[in-house]
mmCIF file with all atom_site columns, C-alpha atoms in Angstrom:
data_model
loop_
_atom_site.group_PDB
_atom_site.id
_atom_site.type_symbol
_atom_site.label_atom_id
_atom_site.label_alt_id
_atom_site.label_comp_id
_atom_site.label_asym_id
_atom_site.label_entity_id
_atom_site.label_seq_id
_atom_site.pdbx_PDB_ins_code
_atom_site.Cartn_x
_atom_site.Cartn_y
_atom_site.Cartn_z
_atom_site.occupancy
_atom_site.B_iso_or_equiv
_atom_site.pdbx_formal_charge
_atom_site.auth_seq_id
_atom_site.auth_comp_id
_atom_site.auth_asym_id
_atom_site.auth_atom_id
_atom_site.pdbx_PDB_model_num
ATOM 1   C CA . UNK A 1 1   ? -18.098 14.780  -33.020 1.00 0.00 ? 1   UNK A CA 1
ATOM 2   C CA . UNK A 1 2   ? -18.240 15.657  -29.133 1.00 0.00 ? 2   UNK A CA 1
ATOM 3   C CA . UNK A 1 3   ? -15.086 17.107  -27.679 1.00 0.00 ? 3   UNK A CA 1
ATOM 4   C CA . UNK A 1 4   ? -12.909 16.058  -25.001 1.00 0.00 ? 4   UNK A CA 1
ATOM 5   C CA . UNK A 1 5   ? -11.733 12.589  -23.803 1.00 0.00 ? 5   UNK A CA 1
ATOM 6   C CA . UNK A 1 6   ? -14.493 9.886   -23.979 1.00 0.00 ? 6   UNK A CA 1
ATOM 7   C CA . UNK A 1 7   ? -15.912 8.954   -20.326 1.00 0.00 ? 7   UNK A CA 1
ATOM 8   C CA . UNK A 1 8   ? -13.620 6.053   -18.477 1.00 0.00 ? 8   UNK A CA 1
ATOM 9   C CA . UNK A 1 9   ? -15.711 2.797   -17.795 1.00 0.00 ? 9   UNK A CA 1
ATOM 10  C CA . UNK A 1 10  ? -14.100 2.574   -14.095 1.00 0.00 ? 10  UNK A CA 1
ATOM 11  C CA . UNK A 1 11  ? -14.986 5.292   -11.603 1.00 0.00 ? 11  UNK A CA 1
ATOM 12  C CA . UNK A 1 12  ? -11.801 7.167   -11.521 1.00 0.00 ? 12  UNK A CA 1
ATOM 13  C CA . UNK A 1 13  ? -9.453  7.392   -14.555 1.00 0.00 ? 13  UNK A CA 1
ATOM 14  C CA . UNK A 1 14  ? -6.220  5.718   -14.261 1.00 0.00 ? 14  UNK A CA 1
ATOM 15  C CA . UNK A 1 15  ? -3.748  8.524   -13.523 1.00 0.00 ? 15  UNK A CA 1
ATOM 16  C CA . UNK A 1 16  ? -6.783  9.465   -10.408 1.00 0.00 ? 16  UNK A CA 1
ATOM 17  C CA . UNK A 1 17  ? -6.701  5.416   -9.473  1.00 0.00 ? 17  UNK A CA 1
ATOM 18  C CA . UNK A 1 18  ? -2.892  5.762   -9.327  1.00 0.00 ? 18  UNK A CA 1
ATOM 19  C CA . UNK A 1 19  ? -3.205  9.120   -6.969  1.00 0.00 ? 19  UNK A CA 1
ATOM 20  C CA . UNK A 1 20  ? -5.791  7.383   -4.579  1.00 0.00 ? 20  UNK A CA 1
ATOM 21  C CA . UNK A 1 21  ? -4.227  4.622   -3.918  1.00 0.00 ? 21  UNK A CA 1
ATOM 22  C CA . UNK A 1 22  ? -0.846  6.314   -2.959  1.00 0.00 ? 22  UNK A CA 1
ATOM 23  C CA . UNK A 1 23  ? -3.671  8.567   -0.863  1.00 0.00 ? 23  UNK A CA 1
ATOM 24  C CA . UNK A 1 24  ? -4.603  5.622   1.210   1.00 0.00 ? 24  UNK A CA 1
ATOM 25  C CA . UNK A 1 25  ? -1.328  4.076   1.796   1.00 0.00 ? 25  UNK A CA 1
ATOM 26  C CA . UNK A 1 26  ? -0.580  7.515   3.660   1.00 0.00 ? 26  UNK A CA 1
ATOM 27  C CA . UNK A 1 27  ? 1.730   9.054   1.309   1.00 0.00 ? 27  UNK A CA 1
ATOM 28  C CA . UNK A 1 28  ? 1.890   13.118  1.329   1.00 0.00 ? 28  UNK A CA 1
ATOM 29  C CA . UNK A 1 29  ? 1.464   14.990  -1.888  1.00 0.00 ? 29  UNK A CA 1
ATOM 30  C CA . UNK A 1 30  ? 5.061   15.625  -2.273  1.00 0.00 ? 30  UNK A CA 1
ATOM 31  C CA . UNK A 1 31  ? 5.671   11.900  -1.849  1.00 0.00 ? 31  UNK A CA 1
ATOM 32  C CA . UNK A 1 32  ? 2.956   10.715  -4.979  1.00 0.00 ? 32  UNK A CA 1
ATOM 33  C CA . UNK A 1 33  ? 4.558   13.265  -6.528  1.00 0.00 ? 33  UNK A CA 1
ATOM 34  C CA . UNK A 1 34  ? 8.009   11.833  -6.736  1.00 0.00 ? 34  UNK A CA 1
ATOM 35  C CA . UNK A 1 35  ? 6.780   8.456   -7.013  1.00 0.00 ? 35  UNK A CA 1
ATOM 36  C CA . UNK A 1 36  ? 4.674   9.028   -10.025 1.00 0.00 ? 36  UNK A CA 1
ATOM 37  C CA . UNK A 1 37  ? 7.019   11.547  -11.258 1.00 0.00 ? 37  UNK A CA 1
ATOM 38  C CA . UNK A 1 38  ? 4.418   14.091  -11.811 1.00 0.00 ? 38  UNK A CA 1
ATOM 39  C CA . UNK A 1 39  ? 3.774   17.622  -10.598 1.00 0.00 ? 39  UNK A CA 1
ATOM 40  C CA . UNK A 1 40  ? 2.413   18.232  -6.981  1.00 0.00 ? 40  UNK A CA 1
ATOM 41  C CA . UNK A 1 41  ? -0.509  20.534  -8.587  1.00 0.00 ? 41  UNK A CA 1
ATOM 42  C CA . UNK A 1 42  ? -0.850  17.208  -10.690 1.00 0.00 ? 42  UNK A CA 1
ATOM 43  C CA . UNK A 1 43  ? -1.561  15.320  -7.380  1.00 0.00 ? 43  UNK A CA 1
ATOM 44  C CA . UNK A 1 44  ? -3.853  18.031  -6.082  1.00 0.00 ? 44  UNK A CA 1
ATOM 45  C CA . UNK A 1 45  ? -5.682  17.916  -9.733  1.00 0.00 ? 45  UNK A CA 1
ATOM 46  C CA . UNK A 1 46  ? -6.258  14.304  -9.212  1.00 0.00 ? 46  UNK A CA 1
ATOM 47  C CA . UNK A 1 47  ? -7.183  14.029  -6.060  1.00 0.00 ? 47  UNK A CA 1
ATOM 48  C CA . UNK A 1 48  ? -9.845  17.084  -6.437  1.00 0.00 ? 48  UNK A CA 1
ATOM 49  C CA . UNK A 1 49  ? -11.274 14.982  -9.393  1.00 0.00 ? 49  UNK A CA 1
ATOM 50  C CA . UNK A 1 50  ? -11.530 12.299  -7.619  1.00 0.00 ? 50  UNK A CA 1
ATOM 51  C CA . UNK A 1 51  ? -13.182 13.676  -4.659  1.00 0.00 ? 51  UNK A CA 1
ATOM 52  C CA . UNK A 1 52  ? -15.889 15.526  -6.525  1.00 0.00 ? 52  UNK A CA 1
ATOM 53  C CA . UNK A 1 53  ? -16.536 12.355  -8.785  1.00 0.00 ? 53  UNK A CA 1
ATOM 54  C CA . UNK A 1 54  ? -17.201 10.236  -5.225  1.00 0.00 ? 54  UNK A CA 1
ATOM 55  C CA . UNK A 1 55  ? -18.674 12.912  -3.456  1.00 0.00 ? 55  UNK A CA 1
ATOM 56  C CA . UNK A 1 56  ? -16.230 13.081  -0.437  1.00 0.00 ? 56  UNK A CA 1
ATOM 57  C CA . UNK A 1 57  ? -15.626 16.109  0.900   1.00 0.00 ? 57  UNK A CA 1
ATOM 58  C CA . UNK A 1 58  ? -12.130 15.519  2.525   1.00 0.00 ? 58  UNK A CA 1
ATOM 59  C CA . UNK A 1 59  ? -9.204  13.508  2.151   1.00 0.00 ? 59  UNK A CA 1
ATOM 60  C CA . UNK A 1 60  ? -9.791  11.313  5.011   1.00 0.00 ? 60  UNK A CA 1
ATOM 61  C CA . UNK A 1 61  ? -13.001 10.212  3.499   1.00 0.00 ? 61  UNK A CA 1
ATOM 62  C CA . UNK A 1 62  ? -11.092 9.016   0.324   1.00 0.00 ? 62  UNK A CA 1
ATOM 63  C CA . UNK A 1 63  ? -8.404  6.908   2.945   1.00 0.00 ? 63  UNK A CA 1
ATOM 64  C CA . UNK A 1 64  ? -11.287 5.022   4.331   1.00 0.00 ? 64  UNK A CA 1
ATOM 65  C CA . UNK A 1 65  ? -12.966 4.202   0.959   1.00 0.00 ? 65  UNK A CA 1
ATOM 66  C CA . UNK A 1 66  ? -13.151 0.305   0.061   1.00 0.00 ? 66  UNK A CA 1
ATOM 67  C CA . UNK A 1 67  ? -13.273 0.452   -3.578  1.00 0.00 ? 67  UNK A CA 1
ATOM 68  C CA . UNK A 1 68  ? -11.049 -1.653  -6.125  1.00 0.00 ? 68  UNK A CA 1
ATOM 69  C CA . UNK A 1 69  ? -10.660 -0.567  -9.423  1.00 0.00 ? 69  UNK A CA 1
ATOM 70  C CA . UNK A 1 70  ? -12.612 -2.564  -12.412 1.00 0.00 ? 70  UNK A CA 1
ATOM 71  C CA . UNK A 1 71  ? -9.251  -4.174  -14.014 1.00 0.00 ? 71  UNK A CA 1
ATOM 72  C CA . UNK A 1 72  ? -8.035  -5.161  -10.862 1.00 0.00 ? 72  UNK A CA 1
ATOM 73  C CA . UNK A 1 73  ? -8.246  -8.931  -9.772  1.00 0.00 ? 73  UNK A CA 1
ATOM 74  C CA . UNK A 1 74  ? -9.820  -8.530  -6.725  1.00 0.00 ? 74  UNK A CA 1
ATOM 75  C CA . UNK A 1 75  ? -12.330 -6.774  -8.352  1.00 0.00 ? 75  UNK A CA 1
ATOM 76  C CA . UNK A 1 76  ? -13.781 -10.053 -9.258  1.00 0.00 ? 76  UNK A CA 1
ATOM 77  C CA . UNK A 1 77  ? -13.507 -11.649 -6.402  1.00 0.00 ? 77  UNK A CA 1
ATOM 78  C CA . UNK A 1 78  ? -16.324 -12.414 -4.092  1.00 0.00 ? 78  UNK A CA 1
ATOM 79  C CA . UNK A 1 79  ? -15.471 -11.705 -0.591  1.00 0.00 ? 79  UNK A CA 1
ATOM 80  C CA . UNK A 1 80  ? -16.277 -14.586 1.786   1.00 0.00 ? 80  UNK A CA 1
ATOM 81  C CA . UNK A 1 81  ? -17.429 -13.222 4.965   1.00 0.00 ? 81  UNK A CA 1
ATOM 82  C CA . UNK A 1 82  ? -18.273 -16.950 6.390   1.00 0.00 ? 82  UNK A CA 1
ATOM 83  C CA . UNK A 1 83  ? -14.852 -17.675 6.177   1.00 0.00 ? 83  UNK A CA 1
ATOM 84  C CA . UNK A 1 84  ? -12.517 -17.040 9.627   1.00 0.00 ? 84  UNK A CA 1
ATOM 85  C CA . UNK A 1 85  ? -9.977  -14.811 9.787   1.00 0.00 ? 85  UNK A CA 1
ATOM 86  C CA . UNK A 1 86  ? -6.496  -16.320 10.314  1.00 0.00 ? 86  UNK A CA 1
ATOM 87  C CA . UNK A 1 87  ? -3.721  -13.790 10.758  1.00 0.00 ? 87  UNK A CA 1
ATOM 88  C CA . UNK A 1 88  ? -0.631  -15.212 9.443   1.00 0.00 ? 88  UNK A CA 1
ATOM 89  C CA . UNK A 1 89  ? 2.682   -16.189 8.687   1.00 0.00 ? 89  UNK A CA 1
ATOM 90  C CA . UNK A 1 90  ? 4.013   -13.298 8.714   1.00 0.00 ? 90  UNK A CA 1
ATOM 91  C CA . UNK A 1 91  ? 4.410   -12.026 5.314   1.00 0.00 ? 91  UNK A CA 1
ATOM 92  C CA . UNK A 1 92  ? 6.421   -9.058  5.695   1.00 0.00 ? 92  UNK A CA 1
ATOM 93  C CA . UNK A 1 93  ? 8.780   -7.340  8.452   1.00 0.00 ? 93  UNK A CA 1
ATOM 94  C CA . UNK A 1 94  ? 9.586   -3.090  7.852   1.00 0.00 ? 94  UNK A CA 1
ATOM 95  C CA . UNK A 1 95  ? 12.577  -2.020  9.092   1.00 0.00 ? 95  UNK A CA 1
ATOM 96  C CA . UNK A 1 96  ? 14.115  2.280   8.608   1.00 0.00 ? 96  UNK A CA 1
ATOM 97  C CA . UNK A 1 97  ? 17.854  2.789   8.090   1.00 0.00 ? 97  UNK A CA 1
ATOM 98  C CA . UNK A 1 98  ? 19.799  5.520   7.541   1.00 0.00 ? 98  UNK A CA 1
ATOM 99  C CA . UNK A 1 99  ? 21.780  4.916   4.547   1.00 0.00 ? 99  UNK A CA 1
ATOM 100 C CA . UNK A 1 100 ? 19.885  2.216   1.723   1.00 0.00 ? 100 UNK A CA 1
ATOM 101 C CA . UNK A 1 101 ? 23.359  1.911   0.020   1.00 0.00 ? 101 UNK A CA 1
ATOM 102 C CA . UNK A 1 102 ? 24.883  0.749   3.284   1.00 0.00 ? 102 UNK A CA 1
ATOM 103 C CA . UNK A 1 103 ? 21.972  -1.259  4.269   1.00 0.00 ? 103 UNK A CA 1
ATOM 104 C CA . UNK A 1 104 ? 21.405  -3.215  0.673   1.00 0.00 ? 104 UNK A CA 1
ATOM 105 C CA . UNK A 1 105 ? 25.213  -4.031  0.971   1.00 0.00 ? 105 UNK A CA 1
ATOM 106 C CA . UNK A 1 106 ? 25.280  -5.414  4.987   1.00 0.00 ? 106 UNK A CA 1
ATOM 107 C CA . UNK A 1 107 ? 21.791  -7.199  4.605   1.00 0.00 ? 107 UNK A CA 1
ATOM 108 C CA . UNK A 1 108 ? 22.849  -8.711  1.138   1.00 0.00 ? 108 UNK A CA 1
ATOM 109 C CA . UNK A 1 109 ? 26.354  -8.920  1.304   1.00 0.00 ? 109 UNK A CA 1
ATOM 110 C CA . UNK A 1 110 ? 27.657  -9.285  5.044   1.00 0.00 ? 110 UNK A CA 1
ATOM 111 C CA . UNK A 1 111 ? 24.004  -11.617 6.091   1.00 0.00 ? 111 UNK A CA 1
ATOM 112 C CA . UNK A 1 112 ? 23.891  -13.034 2.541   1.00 0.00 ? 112 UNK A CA 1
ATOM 113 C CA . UNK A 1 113 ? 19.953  -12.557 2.246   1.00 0.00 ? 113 UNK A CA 1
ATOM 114 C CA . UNK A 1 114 ? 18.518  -13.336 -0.786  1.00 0.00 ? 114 UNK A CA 1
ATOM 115 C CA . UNK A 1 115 ? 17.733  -9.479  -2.749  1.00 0.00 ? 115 UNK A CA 1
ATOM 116 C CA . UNK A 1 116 ? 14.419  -9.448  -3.946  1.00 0.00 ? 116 UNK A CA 1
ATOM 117 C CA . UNK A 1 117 ? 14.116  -5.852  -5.527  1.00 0.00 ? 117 UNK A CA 1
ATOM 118 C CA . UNK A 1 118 ? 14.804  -2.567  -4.873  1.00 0.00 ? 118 UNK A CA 1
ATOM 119 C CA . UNK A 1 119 ? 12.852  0.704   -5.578  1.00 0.00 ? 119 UNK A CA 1
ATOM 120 C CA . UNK A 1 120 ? 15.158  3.730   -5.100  1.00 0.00 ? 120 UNK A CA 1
ATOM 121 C CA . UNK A 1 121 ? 15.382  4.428   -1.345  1.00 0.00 ? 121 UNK A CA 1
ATOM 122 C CA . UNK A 1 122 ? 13.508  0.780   -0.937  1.00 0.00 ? 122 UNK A CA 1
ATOM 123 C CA . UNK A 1 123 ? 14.618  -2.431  -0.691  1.00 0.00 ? 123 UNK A CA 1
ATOM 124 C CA . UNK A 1 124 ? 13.603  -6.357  0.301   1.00 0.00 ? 124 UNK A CA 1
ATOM 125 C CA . UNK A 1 125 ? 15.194  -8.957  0.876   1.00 0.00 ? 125 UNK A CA 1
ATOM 126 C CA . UNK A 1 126 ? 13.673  -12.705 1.284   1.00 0.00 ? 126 UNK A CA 1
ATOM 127 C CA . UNK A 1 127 ? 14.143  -14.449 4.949   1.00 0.00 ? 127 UNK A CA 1
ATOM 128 C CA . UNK A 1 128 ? 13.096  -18.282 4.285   1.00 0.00 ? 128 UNK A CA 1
ATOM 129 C CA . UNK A 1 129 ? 9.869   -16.536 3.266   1.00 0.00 ? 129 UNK A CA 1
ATOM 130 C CA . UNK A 1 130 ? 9.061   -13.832 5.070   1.00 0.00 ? 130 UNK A CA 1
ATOM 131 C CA . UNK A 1 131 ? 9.834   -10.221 3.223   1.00 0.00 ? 131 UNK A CA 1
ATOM 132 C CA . UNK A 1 132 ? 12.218  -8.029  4.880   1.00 0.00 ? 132 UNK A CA 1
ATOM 133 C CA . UNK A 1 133 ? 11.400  -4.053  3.882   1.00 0.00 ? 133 UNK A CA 1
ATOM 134 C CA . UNK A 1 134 ? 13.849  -1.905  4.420   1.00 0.00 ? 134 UNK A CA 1
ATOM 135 C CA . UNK A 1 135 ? 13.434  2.082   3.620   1.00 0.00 ? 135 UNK A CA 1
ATOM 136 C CA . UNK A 1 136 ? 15.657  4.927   4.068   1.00 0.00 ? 136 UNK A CA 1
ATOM 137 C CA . UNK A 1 137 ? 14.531  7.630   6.955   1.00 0.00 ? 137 UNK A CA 1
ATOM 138 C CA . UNK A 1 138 ? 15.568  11.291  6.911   1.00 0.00 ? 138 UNK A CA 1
ATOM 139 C CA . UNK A 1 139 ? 19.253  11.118  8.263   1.00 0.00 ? 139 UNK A CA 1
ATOM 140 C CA . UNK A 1 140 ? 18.309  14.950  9.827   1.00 0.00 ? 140 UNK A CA 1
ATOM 141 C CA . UNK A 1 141 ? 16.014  14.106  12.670  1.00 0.00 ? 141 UNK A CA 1
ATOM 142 C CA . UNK A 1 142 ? 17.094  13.376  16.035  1.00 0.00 ? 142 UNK A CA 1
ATOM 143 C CA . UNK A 1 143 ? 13.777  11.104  16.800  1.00 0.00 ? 143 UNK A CA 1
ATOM 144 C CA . UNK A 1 144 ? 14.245  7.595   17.162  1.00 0.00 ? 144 UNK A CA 1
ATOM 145 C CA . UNK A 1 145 ? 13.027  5.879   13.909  1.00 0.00 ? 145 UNK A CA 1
ATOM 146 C CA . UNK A 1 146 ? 9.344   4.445   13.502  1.00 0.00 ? 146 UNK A CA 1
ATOM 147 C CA . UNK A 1 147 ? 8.862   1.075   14.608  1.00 0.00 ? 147 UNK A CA 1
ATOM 148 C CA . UNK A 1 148 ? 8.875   -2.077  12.366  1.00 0.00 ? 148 UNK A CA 1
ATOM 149 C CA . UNK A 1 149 ? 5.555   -3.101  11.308  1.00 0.00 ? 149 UNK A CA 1
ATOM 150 C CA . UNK A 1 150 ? 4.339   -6.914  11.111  1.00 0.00 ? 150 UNK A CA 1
ATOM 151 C CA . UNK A 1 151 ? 2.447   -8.061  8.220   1.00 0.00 ? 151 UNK A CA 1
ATOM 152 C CA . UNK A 1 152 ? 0.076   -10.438 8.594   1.00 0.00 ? 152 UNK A CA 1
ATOM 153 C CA . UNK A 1 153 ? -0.610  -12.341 5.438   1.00 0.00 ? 153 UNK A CA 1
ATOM 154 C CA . UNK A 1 154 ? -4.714  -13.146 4.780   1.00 0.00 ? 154 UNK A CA 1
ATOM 155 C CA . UNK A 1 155 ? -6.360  -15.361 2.289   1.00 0.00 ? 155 UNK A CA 1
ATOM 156 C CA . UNK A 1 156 ? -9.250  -12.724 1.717   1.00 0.00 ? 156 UNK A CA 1
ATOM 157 C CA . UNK A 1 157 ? -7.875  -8.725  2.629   1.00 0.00 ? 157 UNK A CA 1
ATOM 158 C CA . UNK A 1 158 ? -11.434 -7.188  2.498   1.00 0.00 ? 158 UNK A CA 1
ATOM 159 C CA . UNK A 1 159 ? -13.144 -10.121 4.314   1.00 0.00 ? 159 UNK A CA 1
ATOM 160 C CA . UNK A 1 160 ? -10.444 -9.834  6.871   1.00 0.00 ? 160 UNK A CA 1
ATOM 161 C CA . UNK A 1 161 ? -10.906 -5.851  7.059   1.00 0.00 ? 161 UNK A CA 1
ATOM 162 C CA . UNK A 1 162 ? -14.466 -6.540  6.960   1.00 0.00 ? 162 UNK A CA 1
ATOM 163 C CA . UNK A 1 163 ? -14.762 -8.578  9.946   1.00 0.00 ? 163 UNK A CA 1
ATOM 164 C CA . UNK A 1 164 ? -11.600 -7.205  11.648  1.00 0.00 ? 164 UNK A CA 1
ATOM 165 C CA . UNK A 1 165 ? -13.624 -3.740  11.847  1.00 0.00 ? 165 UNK A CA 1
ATOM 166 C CA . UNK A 1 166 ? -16.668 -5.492  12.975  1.00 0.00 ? 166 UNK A CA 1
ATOM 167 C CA . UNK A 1 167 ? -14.423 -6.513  16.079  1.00 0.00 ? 167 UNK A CA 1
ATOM 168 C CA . UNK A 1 168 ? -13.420 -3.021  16.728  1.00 0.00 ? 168 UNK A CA 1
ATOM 169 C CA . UNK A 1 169 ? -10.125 -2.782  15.321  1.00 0.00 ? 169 UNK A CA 1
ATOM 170 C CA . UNK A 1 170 ? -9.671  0.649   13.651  1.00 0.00 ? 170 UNK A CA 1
ATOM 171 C CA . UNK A 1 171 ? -7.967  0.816   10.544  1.00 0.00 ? 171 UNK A CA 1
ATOM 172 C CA . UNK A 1 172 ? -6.322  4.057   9.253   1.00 0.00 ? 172 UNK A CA 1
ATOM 173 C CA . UNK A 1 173 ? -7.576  2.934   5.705   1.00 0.00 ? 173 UNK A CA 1
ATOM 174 C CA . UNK A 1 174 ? -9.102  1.091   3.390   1.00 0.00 ? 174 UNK A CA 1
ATOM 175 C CA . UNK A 1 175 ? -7.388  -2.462  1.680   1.00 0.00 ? 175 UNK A CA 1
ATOM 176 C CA . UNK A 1 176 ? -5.487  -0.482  -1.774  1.00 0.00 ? 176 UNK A CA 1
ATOM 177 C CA . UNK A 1 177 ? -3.202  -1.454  -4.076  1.00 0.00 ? 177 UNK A CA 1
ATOM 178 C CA . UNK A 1 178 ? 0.275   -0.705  -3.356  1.00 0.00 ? 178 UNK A CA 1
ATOM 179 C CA . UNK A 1 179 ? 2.369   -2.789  -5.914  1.00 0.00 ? 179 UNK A CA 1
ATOM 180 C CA . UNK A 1 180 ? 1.474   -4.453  -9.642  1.00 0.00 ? 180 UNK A CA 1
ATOM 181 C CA . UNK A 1 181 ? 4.636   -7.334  -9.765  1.00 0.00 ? 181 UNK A CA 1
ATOM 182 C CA . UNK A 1 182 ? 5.698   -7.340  -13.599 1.00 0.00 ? 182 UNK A CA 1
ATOM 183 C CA . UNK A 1 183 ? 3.645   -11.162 -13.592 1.00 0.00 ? 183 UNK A CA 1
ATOM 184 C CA . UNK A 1 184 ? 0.277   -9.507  -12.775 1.00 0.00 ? 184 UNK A CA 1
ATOM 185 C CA . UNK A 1 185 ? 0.494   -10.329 -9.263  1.00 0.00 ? 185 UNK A CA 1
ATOM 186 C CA . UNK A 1 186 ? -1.092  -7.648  -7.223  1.00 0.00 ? 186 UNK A CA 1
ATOM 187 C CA . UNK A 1 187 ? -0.252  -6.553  -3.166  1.00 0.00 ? 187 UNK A CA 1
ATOM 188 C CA . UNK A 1 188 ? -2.829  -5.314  -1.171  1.00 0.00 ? 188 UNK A CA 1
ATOM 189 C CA . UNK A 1 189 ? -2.673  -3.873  2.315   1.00 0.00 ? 189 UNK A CA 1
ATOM 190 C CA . UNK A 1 190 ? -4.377  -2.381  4.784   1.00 0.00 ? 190 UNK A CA 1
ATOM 191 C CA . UNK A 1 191 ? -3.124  -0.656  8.061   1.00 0.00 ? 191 UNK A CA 1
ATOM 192 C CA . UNK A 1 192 ? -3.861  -0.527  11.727  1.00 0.00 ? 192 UNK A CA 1
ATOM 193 C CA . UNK A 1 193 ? -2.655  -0.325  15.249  1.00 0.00 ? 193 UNK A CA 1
ATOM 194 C CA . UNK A 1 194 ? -2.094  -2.252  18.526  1.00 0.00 ? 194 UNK A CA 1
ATOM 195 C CA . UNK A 1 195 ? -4.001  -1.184  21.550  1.00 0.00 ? 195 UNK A CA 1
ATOM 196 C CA . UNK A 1 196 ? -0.489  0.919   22.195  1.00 0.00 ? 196 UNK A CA 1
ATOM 197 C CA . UNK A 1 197 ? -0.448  2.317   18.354  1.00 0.00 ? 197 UNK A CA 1
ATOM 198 C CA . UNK A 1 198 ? 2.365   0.081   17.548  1.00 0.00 ? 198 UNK A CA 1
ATOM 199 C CA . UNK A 1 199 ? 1.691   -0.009  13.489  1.00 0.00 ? 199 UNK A CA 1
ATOM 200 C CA . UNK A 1 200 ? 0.548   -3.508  12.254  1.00 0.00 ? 200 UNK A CA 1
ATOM 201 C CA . UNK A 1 201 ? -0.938  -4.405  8.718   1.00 0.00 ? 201 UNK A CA 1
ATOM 202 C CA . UNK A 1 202 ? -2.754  -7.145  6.724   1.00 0.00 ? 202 UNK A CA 1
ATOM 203 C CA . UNK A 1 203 ? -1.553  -8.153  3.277   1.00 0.00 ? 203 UNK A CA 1
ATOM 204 C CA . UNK A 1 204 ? -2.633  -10.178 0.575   1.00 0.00 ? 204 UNK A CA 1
ATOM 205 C CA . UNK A 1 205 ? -1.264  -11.350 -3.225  1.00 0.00 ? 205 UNK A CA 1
ATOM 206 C CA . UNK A 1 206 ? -3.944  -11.552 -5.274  1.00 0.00 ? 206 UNK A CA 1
ATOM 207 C CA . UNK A 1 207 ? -2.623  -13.409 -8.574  1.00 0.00 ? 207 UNK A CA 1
#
């Protein structure tokens, strides 16, 4: 019998999938590694893996790559480039606070905002239908926090990125995964800026 783990049908194993997409939704090393609760040599395992198996030769490379895993939804789906692109509602609204425990108490309690869920330092909140984000900053720096970020919903994310690139709007990366709901629903985004880099997204549910 051959050694070693049989080959994965997808290009990237799981555990790499998991790594790349953190990778593209701008997350440092240190930060996949606390969210996957894994080693940062882990991380840099992965992400070396899945370099060589794509044949990228920086990191960069692997934030502007398009591809969607094989048991992902939108891996099925045919994207519809004949279809316009219609930005909107607004899906989702970021906002940074100091102190989550403070924050998930005033927007929840004091506003009486519907909770949503909450992911350690993360939490949302539903306003009549648009998602409110809210994520704890480093209470240390001096700096004014980032600014919110407006998220457009899309009916088709790589269509839209597709044809939004064509029109000269840069994106820092490619549509990725960033969240599996515990229904199957997936959330993709993708991430650019305004003409005066004020940070500004696409999204999309794929069920």
């Amino acid at each position: 019998m051959p050694r070693g783990r049989p080959p994965h049908p997808d290009q990237l194993t799981p555990a790499e999938w998991r790594v790349v997409e953190s990778v593209r939704h701008g997350l440092t090393n240190p930060q996949i590694a606390r969210r996957h609760s894994i080693g940062v040599d882990a991380v840099k395992y992965h992400i070396a893996n899945a370099l060589a198996k794509l044949g990228f030769a920086s990191r960069a490379e692997l934030r502007r790559w398009d591809g969607v895993r094989r048991d992902s939804r939108l891996f099925a789906t045919e994207i519809d480039m004949d279809q316009p692109v219609t930005l909107g509602p607004i899906g989702q609204i970021s906002r940074h606070v100091r102190d989550i425990e403070a924050a998930r108490h005033w927007y929840g309690e004091v506003l009486g905002l519907p909770h949503l869920y909450s992911f350690g330092t993360l939490a949302f909140f539903d306003c009549g239908g648009t998602r409110l984000f809210l994520s704890q900053s480093a209470p240390a720096s001096d700096d004014p926090p980032p600014e919110s970020i407006l998220y457009f919903r899309v009916a088709d994310i790589r269509a839209a990125h597709a044809r939004l690139s064509a029109r000269g709007v840069a994106f820092s990366q490619a549509p990725h995964m960033i969240h599996l709901h515990d229904d199957g629903t997936e959330e993709w985004m993708a991430f650019f800026a305004d003409p005066e880099g004020r940070p500004l997204a696409i999204m999309a549910q794929v069920a």
